[in-house]
Amino acid sequence: MQFDSNTAAVVTGGASGLGRATAEALAAAGIKVAIFDMNAEHGEQVASDIGGLFCKVDITSEDSVLSGFEQARAAHGQERILVHCAQTSRGGQKTVGRNRETGGFKRYSTEDYEYSILGILVASYRLASLSALGMAALDPLEDGERGVITLTASAAAQDAQMGQIGYGSGKAGVNGLVLPMARDLMDLGIRVNSIMPGIFATPPMLGVPPKVLEGLAASVPFPKRLGKPEEFGSLVMELVRNSYFNGQNLRLDGAIRMPPR
């Protein structure tokens, strides 16, 4: 995609981790960035650092997302770039497992599963479809391109571990959105892709004990370390620049394949 200082982008989850690195990469390229996040303190700081805009947005609320887009577009104009990194989920339980308190069995509840699907899959559709609705009215660029949408899946979309039933199937659903959405939007010149990050050095991951981090790093075939958030941001920039990337689910994981547990 052609872009310049008038190009606008929206990054969800931009207050930290992969979203922050993406917002920084886009801003470094001269793009106007609006950050959607619930963490106002961190989000405002990142927005200040990159010369962007912070919008407090709950991705599970249609009204909140619509308000965020309205605020971002009033400041920067209609976005041509959407990068959706934010999510909410509940995990850590198997579909059915032992209940140590009762000696019987317990189930990963339908309510927890629904919460994860709403926070991962439904939210991805919400952000992507509402952004595409706005992009559709833009003037076309080279090749008739009007916008590009990048969704965040996970390596767990293809090899989720035990206790990741909600997270894994939600992220697999994100990958499943990509091709039919890219085909739905092809006549409008809007591209759609997803990135499946492996184990990345994001704030939640860096909060685990050092020995656990060492083991995780050693499990990556090469390079034997956690992914750097800026490497995710770099791939986002390539997906923006290279207009022949469309309808793709891309792993970014150092060749790791997760074991069952």
PDB file of C-alpha atoms in Angstrom:
ATOM      1  CA  MET A   1       0.000   0.000   0.000  1.00  0.00           C
ATOM      2  CA  GLN A   2       1.071   3.526  -0.684  1.00  0.00           C
ATOM      3  CA  PHE A   3       1.126   5.573   2.514  1.00  0.00           C
ATOM      4  CA  ASP A   4       2.262   9.003   3.640  1.00  0.00           C
ATOM      5  CA  SER A   5       1.818  11.423   6.526  1.00  0.00           C
ATOM      6  CA  ASN A   6      -1.910  11.666   5.756  1.00  0.00           C
ATOM      7  CA  THR A   7      -2.460   7.913   6.174  1.00  0.00           C
ATOM      8  CA  ALA A   8      -4.337   6.929   9.322  1.00  0.00           C
ATOM      9  CA  ALA A   9      -4.156   3.688  11.289  1.00  0.00           C
ATOM     10  CA  VAL A  10      -6.001   2.188  14.253  1.00  0.00           C
ATOM     11  CA  VAL A  11      -4.215  -0.282  16.533  1.00  0.00           C
ATOM     12  CA  THR A  12      -6.173  -2.116  19.217  1.00  0.00           C
ATOM     13  CA  GLY A  13      -4.299  -3.208  22.309  1.00  0.00           C
ATOM     14  CA  GLY A  14      -1.766  -0.510  21.533  1.00  0.00           C
ATOM     15  CA  ALA A  15      -0.993   0.343  25.163  1.00  0.00           C
ATOM     16  CA  SER A  16       1.463  -2.541  25.552  1.00  0.00           C
ATOM     17  CA  GLY A  17       3.089  -5.601  24.023  1.00  0.00           C
ATOM     18  CA  LEU A  18       2.509  -6.455  20.375  1.00  0.00           C
ATOM     19  CA  GLY A  19       0.060  -3.592  19.897  1.00  0.00           C
ATOM     20  CA  ARG A  20       2.461  -1.036  21.306  1.00  0.00           C
ATOM     21  CA  ALA A  21       5.298  -2.257  19.076  1.00  0.00           C
ATOM     22  CA  THR A  22       2.956  -2.054  16.092  1.00  0.00           C
ATOM     23  CA  ALA A  23       1.837   1.480  16.946  1.00  0.00           C
ATOM     24  CA  GLU A  24       5.471   2.518  17.286  1.00  0.00           C
ATOM     25  CA  ALA A  25       6.407   0.969  13.924  1.00  0.00           C
ATOM     26  CA  LEU A  26       3.514   2.645  12.118  1.00  0.00           C
ATOM     27  CA  ALA A  27       4.251   6.016  13.695  1.00  0.00           C
ATOM     28  CA  ALA A  28       7.952   5.703  12.816  1.00  0.00           C
ATOM     29  CA  ALA A  29       6.851   5.334   9.177  1.00  0.00           C
ATOM     30  CA  GLY A  30       5.008   8.659   9.395  1.00  0.00           C
ATOM     31  CA  ILE A  31       1.507   7.200   9.756  1.00  0.00           C
ATOM     32  CA  LYS A  32      -1.065   8.803  12.086  1.00  0.00           C
ATOM     33  CA  VAL A  33      -1.914   6.247  14.775  1.00  0.00           C
ATOM     34  CA  ALA A  34      -4.932   5.958  17.061  1.00  0.00           C
ATOM     35  CA  ILE A  35      -4.625   3.479  19.925  1.00  0.00           C
ATOM     36  CA  PHE A  36      -7.699   1.610  21.182  1.00  0.00           C
ATOM     37  CA  ASP A  37      -7.192   0.170  24.666  1.00  0.00           C
ATOM     38  CA  MET A  38      -8.778  -0.010  28.105  1.00  0.00           C
ATOM     39  CA  ASN A  39      -5.580   0.946  29.944  1.00  0.00           C
ATOM     40  CA  ALA A  40      -5.806   4.734  29.851  1.00  0.00           C
ATOM     41  CA  GLU A  41      -2.587   5.371  31.776  1.00  0.00           C
ATOM     42  CA  HIS A  42      -0.365   3.298  29.493  1.00  0.00           C
ATOM     43  CA  GLY A  43      -2.332   4.131  26.383  1.00  0.00           C
ATOM     44  CA  GLU A  44      -2.052   7.874  26.914  1.00  0.00           C
ATOM     45  CA  GLN A  45       1.683   7.520  27.500  1.00  0.00           C
ATOM     46  CA  VAL A  46       2.268   5.502  24.331  1.00  0.00           C
ATOM     47  CA  ALA A  47       0.137   7.916  22.315  1.00  0.00           C
ATOM     48  CA  SER A  48       2.167  10.831  23.701  1.00  0.00           C
ATOM     49  CA  ASP A  49       5.436   9.079  22.909  1.00  0.00           C
ATOM     50  CA  ILE A  50       4.518   8.466  19.257  1.00  0.00           C
ATOM     51  CA  GLY A  51       2.520  11.615  18.604  1.00  0.00           C
ATOM     52  CA  GLY A  52      -0.687   9.630  18.291  1.00  0.00           C
ATOM     53  CA  LEU A  53      -4.158   9.539  19.811  1.00  0.00           C
ATOM     54  CA  PHE A  54      -5.507   7.386  22.637  1.00  0.00           C
ATOM     55  CA  CYS A  55      -9.128   6.225  22.656  1.00  0.00           C
ATOM     56  CA  LYS A  56     -10.463   4.240  25.593  1.00  0.00           C
ATOM     57  CA  VAL A  57     -12.270   1.370  23.888  1.00  0.00           C
ATOM     58  CA  ASP A  58     -13.812  -1.871  25.115  1.00  0.00           C
ATOM     59  CA  ILE A  59     -13.553  -4.267  22.157  1.00  0.00           C
ATOM     60  CA  THR A  60     -16.427  -6.378  23.518  1.00  0.00           C
ATOM     61  CA  SER A  61     -18.855  -3.434  23.241  1.00  0.00           C
ATOM     62  CA  GLU A  62     -20.209  -2.366  19.849  1.00  0.00           C
ATOM     63  CA  ASP A  63     -21.044   1.094  21.177  1.00  0.00           C
ATOM     64  CA  SER A  64     -17.558   1.561  22.631  1.00  0.00           C
ATOM     65  CA  VAL A  65     -15.895   0.509  19.378  1.00  0.00           C
ATOM     66  CA  LEU A  66     -18.131   2.788  17.312  1.00  0.00           C
ATOM     67  CA  SER A  67     -17.311   5.677  19.652  1.00  0.00           C
ATOM     68  CA  GLY A  68     -13.598   4.912  19.309  1.00  0.00           C
ATOM     69  CA  PHE A  69     -13.754   4.956  15.524  1.00  0.00           C
ATOM     70  CA  GLU A  70     -15.698   8.218  15.610  1.00  0.00           C
ATOM     71  CA  GLN A  71     -13.074   9.812  17.848  1.00  0.00           C
ATOM     72  CA  ALA A  72     -10.130   8.500  15.803  1.00  0.00           C
ATOM     73  CA  ARG A  73     -11.625   9.528  12.464  1.00  0.00           C
ATOM     74  CA  ALA A  74     -12.482  13.009  13.744  1.00  0.00           C
ATOM     75  CA  ALA A  75      -8.814  13.498  14.633  1.00  0.00           C
ATOM     76  CA  HIS A  76      -7.003  11.645  11.832  1.00  0.00           C
ATOM     77  CA  GLY A  77      -9.515  10.931   9.095  1.00  0.00           C
ATOM     78  CA  GLN A  78     -10.729   7.519   7.962  1.00  0.00           C
ATOM     79  CA  GLU A  79      -8.139   4.823   8.703  1.00  0.00           C
ATOM     80  CA  ARG A  80      -6.678   2.812   5.835  1.00  0.00           C
ATOM     81  CA  ILE A  81      -4.895   0.471   8.270  1.00  0.00           C
ATOM     82  CA  LEU A  82      -6.400  -1.585  11.084  1.00  0.00           C
ATOM     83  CA  VAL A  83      -4.267  -3.815  13.282  1.00  0.00           C
ATOM     84  CA  HIS A  84      -6.297  -5.705  15.869  1.00  0.00           C
ATOM     85  CA  CYS A  85      -4.176  -7.013  18.750  1.00  0.00           C
ATOM     86  CA  ALA A  86      -6.528  -6.698  21.736  1.00  0.00           C
ATOM     87  CA  GLN A  87      -8.382  -9.671  23.203  1.00  0.00           C
ATOM     88  CA  THR A  88     -10.119 -10.981  26.308  1.00  0.00           C
ATOM     89  CA  SER A  89     -10.365 -14.639  27.286  1.00  0.00           C
ATOM     90  CA  ARG A  90     -10.650 -17.062  30.197  1.00  0.00           C
ATOM     91  CA  GLY A  91      -8.592 -20.239  30.150  1.00  0.00           C
ATOM     92  CA  GLY A  92      -6.510 -22.638  32.167  1.00  0.00           C
ATOM     93  CA  GLN A  93      -9.106 -25.403  32.330  1.00  0.00           C
ATOM     94  CA  LYS A  94      -9.592 -28.534  30.271  1.00  0.00           C
ATOM     95  CA  THR A  95     -12.925 -29.278  28.634  1.00  0.00           C
ATOM     96  CA  VAL A  96     -13.461 -31.825  31.410  1.00  0.00           C
ATOM     97  CA  GLY A  97     -10.920 -32.409  34.152  1.00  0.00           C
ATOM     98  CA  ARG A  98     -10.490 -33.581  37.716  1.00  0.00           C
ATOM     99  CA  ASN A  99     -11.975 -31.505  40.506  1.00  0.00           C
ATOM    100  CA  ARG A 100      -9.462 -31.843  43.310  1.00  0.00           C
ATOM    101  CA  GLU A 101     -11.844 -30.316  45.828  1.00  0.00           C
ATOM    102  CA  THR A 102     -14.647 -32.835  45.302  1.00  0.00           C
ATOM    103  CA  GLY A 103     -12.743 -35.791  43.869  1.00  0.00           C
ATOM    104  CA  GLY A 104     -15.069 -35.774  40.875  1.00  0.00           C
ATOM    105  CA  PHE A 105     -14.927 -33.913  37.592  1.00  0.00           C
ATOM    106  CA  LYS A 106     -15.515 -30.361  36.456  1.00  0.00           C
ATOM    107  CA  ARG A 107     -16.157 -28.771  33.074  1.00  0.00           C
ATOM    108  CA  TYR A 108     -14.858 -25.618  31.387  1.00  0.00           C
ATOM    109  CA  SER A 109     -18.117 -23.716  31.587  1.00  0.00           C
ATOM    110  CA  THR A 110     -20.123 -22.591  28.607  1.00  0.00           C
ATOM    111  CA  GLU A 111     -20.056 -19.081  30.089  1.00  0.00           C
ATOM    112  CA  ASP A 112     -16.245 -19.010  30.160  1.00  0.00           C
ATOM    113  CA  TYR A 113     -16.094 -20.430  26.649  1.00  0.00           C
ATOM    114  CA  GLU A 114     -18.553 -17.820  25.395  1.00  0.00           C
ATOM    115  CA  TYR A 115     -16.552 -15.049  27.096  1.00  0.00           C
ATOM    116  CA  SER A 116     -13.416 -16.159  25.250  1.00  0.00           C
ATOM    117  CA  ILE A 117     -15.128 -16.425  21.874  1.00  0.00           C
ATOM    118  CA  LEU A 118     -16.723 -13.010  22.297  1.00  0.00           C
ATOM    119  CA  GLY A 119     -13.411 -11.464  23.324  1.00  0.00           C
ATOM    120  CA  ILE A 120     -11.356 -13.088  20.572  1.00  0.00           C
ATOM    121  CA  LEU A 121     -13.418 -14.094  17.558  1.00  0.00           C
ATOM    122  CA  VAL A 122     -16.490 -11.853  17.730  1.00  0.00           C
ATOM    123  CA  ALA A 123     -14.359  -8.839  18.660  1.00  0.00           C
ATOM    124  CA  SER A 124     -12.103  -9.515  15.659  1.00  0.00           C
ATOM    125  CA  TYR A 125     -15.102  -9.537  13.333  1.00  0.00           C
ATOM    126  CA  ARG A 126     -16.495  -6.411  15.003  1.00  0.00           C
ATOM    127  CA  LEU A 127     -13.313  -4.375  14.575  1.00  0.00           C
ATOM    128  CA  ALA A 128     -12.555  -5.633  11.075  1.00  0.00           C
ATOM    129  CA  SER A 129     -16.046  -5.221   9.650  1.00  0.00           C
ATOM    130  CA  LEU A 130     -16.596  -1.749  11.127  1.00  0.00           C
ATOM    131  CA  SER A 131     -13.203  -0.604   9.876  1.00  0.00           C
ATOM    132  CA  ALA A 132     -13.892  -2.050   6.413  1.00  0.00           C
ATOM    133  CA  LEU A 133     -17.228  -0.232   6.313  1.00  0.00           C
ATOM    134  CA  GLY A 134     -15.352   3.040   6.671  1.00  0.00           C
ATOM    135  CA  MET A 135     -12.540   2.075   4.294  1.00  0.00           C
ATOM    136  CA  ALA A 136     -15.037   1.245   1.534  1.00  0.00           C
ATOM    137  CA  ALA A 137     -15.792   4.941   0.978  1.00  0.00           C
ATOM    138  CA  LEU A 138     -12.127   5.958   0.554  1.00  0.00           C
ATOM    139  CA  ASP A 139     -10.646   6.925  -2.779  1.00  0.00           C
ATOM    140  CA  PRO A 140      -8.693   3.994  -4.249  1.00  0.00           C
ATOM    141  CA  LEU A 141      -4.909   3.956  -4.382  1.00  0.00           C
ATOM    142  CA  GLU A 142      -2.679   1.953  -6.727  1.00  0.00           C
ATOM    143  CA  ASP A 143      -4.326  -1.315  -7.844  1.00  0.00           C
ATOM    144  CA  GLY A 144      -7.608   0.038  -6.464  1.00  0.00           C
ATOM    145  CA  GLU A 145      -6.487  -0.555  -2.874  1.00  0.00           C
ATOM    146  CA  ARG A 146      -8.434   1.167  -0.118  1.00  0.00           C
ATOM    147  CA  GLY A 147      -7.210  -0.486   3.066  1.00  0.00           C
ATOM    148  CA  VAL A 148      -5.548  -3.359   4.861  1.00  0.00           C
ATOM    149  CA  ILE A 149      -6.685  -5.239   7.949  1.00  0.00           C
ATOM    150  CA  THR A 150      -4.349  -7.354  10.073  1.00  0.00           C
ATOM    151  CA  LEU A 151      -5.843  -9.610  12.739  1.00  0.00           C
ATOM    152  CA  THR A 152      -3.890 -11.284  15.525  1.00  0.00           C
ATOM    153  CA  ALA A 153      -4.368 -15.029  15.823  1.00  0.00           C
ATOM    154  CA  SER A 154      -1.803 -17.241  17.606  1.00  0.00           C
ATOM    155  CA  ALA A 155       0.316 -20.323  17.125  1.00  0.00           C
ATOM    156  CA  ALA A 156      -2.366 -21.844  19.369  1.00  0.00           C
ATOM    157  CA  ALA A 157      -4.769 -21.512  16.443  1.00  0.00           C
ATOM    158  CA  GLN A 158      -3.024 -24.559  14.974  1.00  0.00           C
ATOM    159  CA  ASP A 159      -1.541 -26.367  17.988  1.00  0.00           C
ATOM    160  CA  ALA A 160      -3.331 -25.226  21.137  1.00  0.00           C
ATOM    161  CA  GLN A 161      -2.329 -26.980  24.338  1.00  0.00           C
ATOM    162  CA  MET A 162      -4.395 -28.580  27.086  1.00  0.00           C
ATOM    163  CA  GLY A 163      -6.410 -25.944  28.909  1.00  0.00           C
ATOM    164  CA  GLN A 164      -6.621 -23.703  25.841  1.00  0.00           C
ATOM    165  CA  ILE A 165      -9.964 -24.838  24.443  1.00  0.00           C
ATOM    166  CA  GLY A 166     -11.490 -21.349  24.437  1.00  0.00           C
ATOM    167  CA  TYR A 167      -8.338 -19.510  23.440  1.00  0.00           C
ATOM    168  CA  GLY A 168      -7.256 -22.027  20.806  1.00  0.00           C
ATOM    169  CA  SER A 169     -10.612 -22.368  19.072  1.00  0.00           C
ATOM    170  CA  GLY A 170     -11.154 -18.607  19.239  1.00  0.00           C
ATOM    171  CA  LYS A 171      -7.810 -17.943  17.552  1.00  0.00           C
ATOM    172  CA  ALA A 172      -8.510 -20.689  14.990  1.00  0.00           C
ATOM    173  CA  GLY A 173     -11.735 -18.843  14.261  1.00  0.00           C
ATOM    174  CA  VAL A 174      -9.771 -15.644  13.670  1.00  0.00           C
ATOM    175  CA  ASN A 175      -7.772 -17.469  11.008  1.00  0.00           C
ATOM    176  CA  GLY A 176     -11.051 -18.739   9.593  1.00  0.00           C
ATOM    177  CA  LEU A 177     -12.322 -15.190   9.170  1.00  0.00           C
ATOM    178  CA  VAL A 178      -9.453 -14.169   6.944  1.00  0.00           C
ATOM    179  CA  LEU A 179     -10.052 -15.815   3.572  1.00  0.00           C
ATOM    180  CA  PRO A 180     -13.842 -15.350   3.338  1.00  0.00           C
ATOM    181  CA  MET A 181     -13.498 -11.763   4.537  1.00  0.00           C
ATOM    182  CA  ALA A 182     -10.725 -11.080   2.015  1.00  0.00           C
ATOM    183  CA  ARG A 183     -13.011 -12.454  -0.691  1.00  0.00           C
ATOM    184  CA  ASP A 184     -15.979 -10.432   0.577  1.00  0.00           C
ATOM    185  CA  LEU A 185     -13.881  -7.264   0.412  1.00  0.00           C
ATOM    186  CA  MET A 186     -11.901  -7.933  -2.777  1.00  0.00           C
ATOM    187  CA  ASP A 187     -14.124  -5.736  -4.976  1.00  0.00           C
ATOM    188  CA  LEU A 188     -13.617  -2.898  -2.501  1.00  0.00           C
ATOM    189  CA  GLY A 189      -9.830  -3.174  -2.576  1.00  0.00           C
ATOM    190  CA  ILE A 190      -9.465  -4.101   1.116  1.00  0.00           C
ATOM    191  CA  ARG A 191      -6.952  -6.774   2.092  1.00  0.00           C
ATOM    192  CA  VAL A 192      -7.208  -9.035   5.158  1.00  0.00           C
ATOM    193  CA  ASN A 193      -4.478 -11.148   6.790  1.00  0.00           C
ATOM    194  CA  SER A 194      -3.690 -12.638  10.191  1.00  0.00           C
ATOM    195  CA  ILE A 195      -0.464 -13.152  12.119  1.00  0.00           C
ATOM    196  CA  MET A 196       0.027 -16.142  14.422  1.00  0.00           C
ATOM    197  CA  PRO A 197       2.678 -15.129  16.962  1.00  0.00           C
ATOM    198  CA  GLY A 198       4.411 -17.800  18.999  1.00  0.00           C
ATOM    199  CA  ILE A 199       5.951 -17.063  22.400  1.00  0.00           C
ATOM    200  CA  PHE A 200       6.664 -13.343  22.593  1.00  0.00           C
ATOM    201  CA  ALA A 201       8.259 -11.179  25.269  1.00  0.00           C
ATOM    202  CA  THR A 202       5.083  -9.304  26.158  1.00  0.00           C
ATOM    203  CA  PRO A 203       4.371  -7.998  29.683  1.00  0.00           C
ATOM    204  CA  PRO A 204       2.227 -11.003  30.769  1.00  0.00           C
ATOM    205  CA  MET A 205       4.878 -13.442  29.542  1.00  0.00           C
ATOM    206  CA  LEU A 206       7.711 -11.548  31.223  1.00  0.00           C
ATOM    207  CA  GLY A 207       5.842 -11.854  34.507  1.00  0.00           C
ATOM    208  CA  VAL A 208       6.411 -15.613  34.776  1.00  0.00           C
ATOM    209  CA  PRO A 209       9.340 -17.022  36.810  1.00  0.00           C
ATOM    210  CA  PRO A 210      12.788 -16.768  35.140  1.00  0.00           C
ATOM    211  CA  LYS A 211      13.256 -20.556  34.997  1.00  0.00           C
ATOM    212  CA  VAL A 212       9.969 -20.900  33.126  1.00  0.00           C
ATOM    213  CA  LEU A 213      11.069 -18.213  30.676  1.00  0.00           C
ATOM    214  CA  GLU A 214      14.362 -20.024  30.125  1.00  0.00           C
ATOM    215  CA  GLY A 215      12.513 -23.242  29.372  1.00  0.00           C
ATOM    216  CA  LEU A 216      10.172 -21.519  26.950  1.00  0.00           C
ATOM    217  CA  ALA A 217      13.071 -19.873  25.138  1.00  0.00           C
ATOM    218  CA  ALA A 218      14.897 -23.205  24.893  1.00  0.00           C
ATOM    219  CA  SER A 219      11.800 -24.795  23.312  1.00  0.00           C
ATOM    220  CA  VAL A 220      12.004 -22.495  20.280  1.00  0.00           C
ATOM    221  CA  PRO A 221      13.968 -24.228  17.469  1.00  0.00           C
ATOM    222  CA  PHE A 222      15.691 -21.045  16.239  1.00  0.00           C
ATOM    223  CA  PRO A 223      16.425 -18.447  17.351  1.00  0.00           C
ATOM    224  CA  LYS A 224      16.310 -19.852  20.892  1.00  0.00           C
ATOM    225  CA  ARG A 225      14.606 -16.919  22.527  1.00  0.00           C
ATOM    226  CA  LEU A 226      11.222 -15.330  22.893  1.00  0.00           C
ATOM    227  CA  GLY A 227       9.997 -13.234  20.014  1.00  0.00           C
ATOM    228  CA  LYS A 228      10.542  -9.499  20.229  1.00  0.00           C
ATOM    229  CA  PRO A 229       7.395  -7.349  19.951  1.00  0.00           C
ATOM    230  CA  GLU A 230       9.183  -5.185  17.382  1.00  0.00           C
ATOM    231  CA  GLU A 231       9.479  -8.277  15.158  1.00  0.00           C
ATOM    232  CA  PHE A 232       5.694  -8.493  15.165  1.00  0.00           C
ATOM    233  CA  GLY A 233       5.515  -4.791  14.317  1.00  0.00           C
ATOM    234  CA  SER A 234       7.978  -5.334  11.474  1.00  0.00           C
ATOM    235  CA  LEU A 235       5.773  -8.030   9.930  1.00  0.00           C
ATOM    236  CA  VAL A 236       2.741  -5.767  10.229  1.00  0.00           C
ATOM    237  CA  MET A 237       4.630  -3.113   8.269  1.00  0.00           C
ATOM    238  CA  GLU A 238       5.485  -5.621   5.541  1.00  0.00           C
ATOM    239  CA  LEU A 239       1.822  -6.609   5.290  1.00  0.00           C
ATOM    240  CA  VAL A 240       0.963  -2.935   4.909  1.00  0.00           C
ATOM    241  CA  ARG A 241       3.620  -2.291   2.266  1.00  0.00           C
ATOM    242  CA  ASN A 242       3.261  -5.473   0.213  1.00  0.00           C
ATOM    243  CA  SER A 243      -0.119  -5.403  -1.503  1.00  0.00           C
ATOM    244  CA  TYR A 244       0.184  -8.981  -2.733  1.00  0.00           C
ATOM    245  CA  PHE A 245      -0.271 -10.302   0.801  1.00  0.00           C
ATOM    246  CA  ASN A 246      -3.974 -11.063   1.026  1.00  0.00           C
ATOM    247  CA  GLY A 247      -6.016 -13.836   2.614  1.00  0.00           C
ATOM    248  CA  GLN A 248      -2.984 -15.203   4.478  1.00  0.00           C
ATOM    249  CA  ASN A 249      -2.480 -16.726   7.953  1.00  0.00           C
ATOM    250  CA  LEU A 250       1.200 -16.190   8.789  1.00  0.00           C
ATOM    251  CA  ARG A 251       3.088 -17.910  11.636  1.00  0.00           C
ATOM    252  CA  LEU A 252       5.759 -15.840  13.384  1.00  0.00           C
ATOM    253  CA  ASP A 253       7.176 -18.289  15.880  1.00  0.00           C
ATOM    254  CA  GLY A 254      10.803 -19.373  15.351  1.00  0.00           C
ATOM    255  CA  ALA A 255       9.471 -22.723  13.987  1.00  0.00           C
ATOM    256  CA  ILE A 256       7.994 -23.761  17.348  1.00  0.00           C
ATOM    257  CA  ARG A 257       5.232 -26.345  17.448  1.00  0.00           C
ATOM    258  CA  MET A 258       3.548 -26.511  20.810  1.00  0.00           C
ATOM    259  CA  PRO A 259       3.362 -29.885  22.618  1.00  0.00           C
ATOM    260  CA  PRO A 260       0.051 -31.131  24.040  1.00  0.00           C
ATOM    261  CA  ARG A 261       0.857 -29.781  27.520  1.00  0.00           C
TER     262      ARG A 261
END
